[in-house]
mmCIF file of C-alpha atoms in Angstrom:
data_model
loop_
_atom_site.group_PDB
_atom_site.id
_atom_site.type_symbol
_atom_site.label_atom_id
_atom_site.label_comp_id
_atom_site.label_asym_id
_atom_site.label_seq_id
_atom_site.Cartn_x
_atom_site.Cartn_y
_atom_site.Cartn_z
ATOM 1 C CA UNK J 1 4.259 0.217 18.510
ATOM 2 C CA UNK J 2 2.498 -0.514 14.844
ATOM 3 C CA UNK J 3 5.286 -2.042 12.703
ATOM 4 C CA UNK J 4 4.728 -2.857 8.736
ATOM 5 C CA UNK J 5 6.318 -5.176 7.197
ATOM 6 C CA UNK J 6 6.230 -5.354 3.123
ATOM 7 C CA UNK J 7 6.912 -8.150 0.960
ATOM 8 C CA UNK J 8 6.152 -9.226 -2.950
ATOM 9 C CA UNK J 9 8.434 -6.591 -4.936
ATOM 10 C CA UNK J 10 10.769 -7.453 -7.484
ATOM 11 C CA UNK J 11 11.382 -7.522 -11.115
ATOM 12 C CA UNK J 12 8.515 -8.073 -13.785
ATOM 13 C CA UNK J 13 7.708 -7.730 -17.315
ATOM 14 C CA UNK J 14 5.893 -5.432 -18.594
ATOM 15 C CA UNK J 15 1.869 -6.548 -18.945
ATOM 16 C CA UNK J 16 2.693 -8.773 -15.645
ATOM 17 C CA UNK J 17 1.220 -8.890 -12.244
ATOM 18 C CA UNK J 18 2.863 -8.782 -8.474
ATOM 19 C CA UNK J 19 1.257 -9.250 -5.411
ATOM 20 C CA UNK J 20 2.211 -6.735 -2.565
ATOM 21 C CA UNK J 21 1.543 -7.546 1.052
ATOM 22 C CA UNK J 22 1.694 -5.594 3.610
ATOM 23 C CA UNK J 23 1.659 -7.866 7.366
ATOM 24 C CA UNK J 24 0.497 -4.784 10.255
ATOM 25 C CA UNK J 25 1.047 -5.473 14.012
ATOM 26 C CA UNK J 26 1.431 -4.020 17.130
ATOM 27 C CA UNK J 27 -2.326 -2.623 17.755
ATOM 28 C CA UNK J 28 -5.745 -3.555 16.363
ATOM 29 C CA UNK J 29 -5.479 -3.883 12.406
ATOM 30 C CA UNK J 30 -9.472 -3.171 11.679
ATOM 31 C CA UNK J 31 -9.360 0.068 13.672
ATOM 32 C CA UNK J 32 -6.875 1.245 11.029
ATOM 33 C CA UNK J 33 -6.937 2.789 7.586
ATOM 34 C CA UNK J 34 -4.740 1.197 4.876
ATOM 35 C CA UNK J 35 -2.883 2.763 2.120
ATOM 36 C CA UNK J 36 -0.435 1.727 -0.312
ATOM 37 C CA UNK J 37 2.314 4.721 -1.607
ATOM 38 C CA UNK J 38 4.775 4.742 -3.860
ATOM 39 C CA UNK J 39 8.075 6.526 -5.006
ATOM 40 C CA UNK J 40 9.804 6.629 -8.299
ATOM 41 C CA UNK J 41 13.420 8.230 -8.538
ATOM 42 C CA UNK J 42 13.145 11.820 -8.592
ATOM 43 C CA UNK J 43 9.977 11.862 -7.958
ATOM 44 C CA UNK J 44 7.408 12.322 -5.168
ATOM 45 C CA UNK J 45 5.699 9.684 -2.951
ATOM 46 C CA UNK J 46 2.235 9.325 -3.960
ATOM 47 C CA UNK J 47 -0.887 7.380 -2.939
ATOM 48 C CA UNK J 48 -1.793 4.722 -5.463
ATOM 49 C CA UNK J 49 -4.871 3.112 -3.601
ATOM 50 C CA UNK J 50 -6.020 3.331 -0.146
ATOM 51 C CA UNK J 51 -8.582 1.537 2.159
ATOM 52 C CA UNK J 52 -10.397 2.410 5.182
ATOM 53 C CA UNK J 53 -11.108 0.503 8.083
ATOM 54 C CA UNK J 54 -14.607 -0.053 7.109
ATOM 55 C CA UNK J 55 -13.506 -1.326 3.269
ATOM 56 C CA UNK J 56 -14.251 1.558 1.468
ATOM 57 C CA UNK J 57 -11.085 1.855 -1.289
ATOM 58 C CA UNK J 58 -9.972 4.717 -3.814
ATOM 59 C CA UNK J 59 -7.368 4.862 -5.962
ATOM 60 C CA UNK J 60 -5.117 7.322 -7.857
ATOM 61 C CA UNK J 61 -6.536 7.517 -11.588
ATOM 62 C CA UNK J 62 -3.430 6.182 -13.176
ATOM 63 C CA UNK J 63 -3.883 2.555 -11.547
ATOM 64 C CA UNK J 64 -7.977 2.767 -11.896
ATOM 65 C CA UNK J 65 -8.544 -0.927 -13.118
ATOM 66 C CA UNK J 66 -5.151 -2.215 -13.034
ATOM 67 C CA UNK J 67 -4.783 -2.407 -9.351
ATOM 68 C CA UNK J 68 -6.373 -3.601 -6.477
ATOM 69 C CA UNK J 69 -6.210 -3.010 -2.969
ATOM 70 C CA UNK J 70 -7.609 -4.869 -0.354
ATOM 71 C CA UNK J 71 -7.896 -6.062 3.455
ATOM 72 C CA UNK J 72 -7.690 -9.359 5.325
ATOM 73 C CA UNK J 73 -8.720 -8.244 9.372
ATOM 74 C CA UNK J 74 -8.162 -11.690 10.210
ATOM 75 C CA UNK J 75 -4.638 -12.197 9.224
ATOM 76 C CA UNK J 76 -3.709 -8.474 9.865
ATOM 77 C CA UNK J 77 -2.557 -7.784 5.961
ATOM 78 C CA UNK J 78 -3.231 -5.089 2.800
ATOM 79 C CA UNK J 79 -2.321 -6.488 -0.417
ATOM 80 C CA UNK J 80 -2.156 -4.811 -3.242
ATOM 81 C CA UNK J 81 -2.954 -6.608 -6.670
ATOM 82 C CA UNK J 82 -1.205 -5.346 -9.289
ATOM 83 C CA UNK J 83 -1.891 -6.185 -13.013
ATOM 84 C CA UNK J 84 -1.391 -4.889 -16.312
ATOM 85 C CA UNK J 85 1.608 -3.515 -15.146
ATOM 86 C CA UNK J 86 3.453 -1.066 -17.060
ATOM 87 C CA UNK J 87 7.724 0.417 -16.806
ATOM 88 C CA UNK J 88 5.652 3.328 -14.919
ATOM 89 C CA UNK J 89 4.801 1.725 -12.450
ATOM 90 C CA UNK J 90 8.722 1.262 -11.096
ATOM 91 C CA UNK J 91 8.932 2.566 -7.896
ATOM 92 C CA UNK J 92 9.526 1.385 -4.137
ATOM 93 C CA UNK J 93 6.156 0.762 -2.888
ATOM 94 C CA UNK J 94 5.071 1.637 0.806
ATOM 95 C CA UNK J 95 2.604 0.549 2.878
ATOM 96 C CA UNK J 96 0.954 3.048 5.425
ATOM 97 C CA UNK J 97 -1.546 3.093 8.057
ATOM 98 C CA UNK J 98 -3.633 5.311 9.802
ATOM 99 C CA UNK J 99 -6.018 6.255 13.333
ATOM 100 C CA UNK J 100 -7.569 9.560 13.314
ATOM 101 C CA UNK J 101 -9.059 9.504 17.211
ATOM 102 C CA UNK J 102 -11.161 12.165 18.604
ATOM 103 C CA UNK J 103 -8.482 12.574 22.288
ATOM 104 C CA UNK J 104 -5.218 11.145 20.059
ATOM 105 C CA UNK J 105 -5.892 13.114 17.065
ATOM 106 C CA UNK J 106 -4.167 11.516 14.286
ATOM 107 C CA UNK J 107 -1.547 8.629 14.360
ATOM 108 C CA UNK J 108 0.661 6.709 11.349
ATOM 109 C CA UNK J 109 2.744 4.841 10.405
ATOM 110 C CA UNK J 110 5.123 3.362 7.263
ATOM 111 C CA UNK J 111 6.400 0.232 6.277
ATOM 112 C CA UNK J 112 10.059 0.574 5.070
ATOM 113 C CA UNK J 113 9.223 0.035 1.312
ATOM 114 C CA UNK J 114 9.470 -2.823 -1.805
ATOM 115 C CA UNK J 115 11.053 -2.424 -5.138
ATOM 116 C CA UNK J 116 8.654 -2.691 -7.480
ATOM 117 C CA UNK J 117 10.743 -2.911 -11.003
ATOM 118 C CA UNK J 118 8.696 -3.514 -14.529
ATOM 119 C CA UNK J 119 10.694 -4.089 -17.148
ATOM 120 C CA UNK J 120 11.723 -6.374 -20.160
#
């Protein structure tokens, strides 16, 4: 069974940085695609950057050059770089990951989430 485990959240200024991680195990890490989520009170989860298993990366518009997401297939972790950061960007932060396989069809998983609070 995949597990995710998140770590890196806490409390930051405004115009700071925070490095998420995001430690996968449980099944083969570079078969997976990667995504980072997030939830604000009230609001909806949303994706904020995602990476496939191959390296290719997107990210929502509203974290375009502030954030980074990226992969380590040798020490089975997604981080997620976060810079610039503004009170927006409070929310609990989730890592998720993904298998689409042609028999299996599609199978995911979530971390249990990281508070992610920016503010002076």
């Amino acid at each position: 069974q995949v597990q995710l485990v998140e770590s890196g959240g806490g409390l930051v200024q405004p115009g700071g940085s925070l490095r998420l991680s995001c430690a996968f195990s449980g099944s083969t890490f570079s078969m997976y695609d990667m995504g980072w989520y997030r939830q604000a009170p009230g609001k909806q989860r949303e994706l904020v950057a995602g990476i496939t298993s191959g390296g290719n990366t997107n990210y929502a518009n509203s974290v375009k050059g502030r954030l980074t997401i990226s992969r380590d297939n040798a020490q089975n972790t997604v981080y997620l770089q976060m810079n610039s950061l503004k009170p927006e960007d409070t929310a609990v932060y989730y890592c998720y990951a993904e298998r689409v396989r042609a028999v299996a069809g599609r199978t995911s998983y979530w971390g249990q989430g990281t508070q992610v609070t920016v503010s002076s």
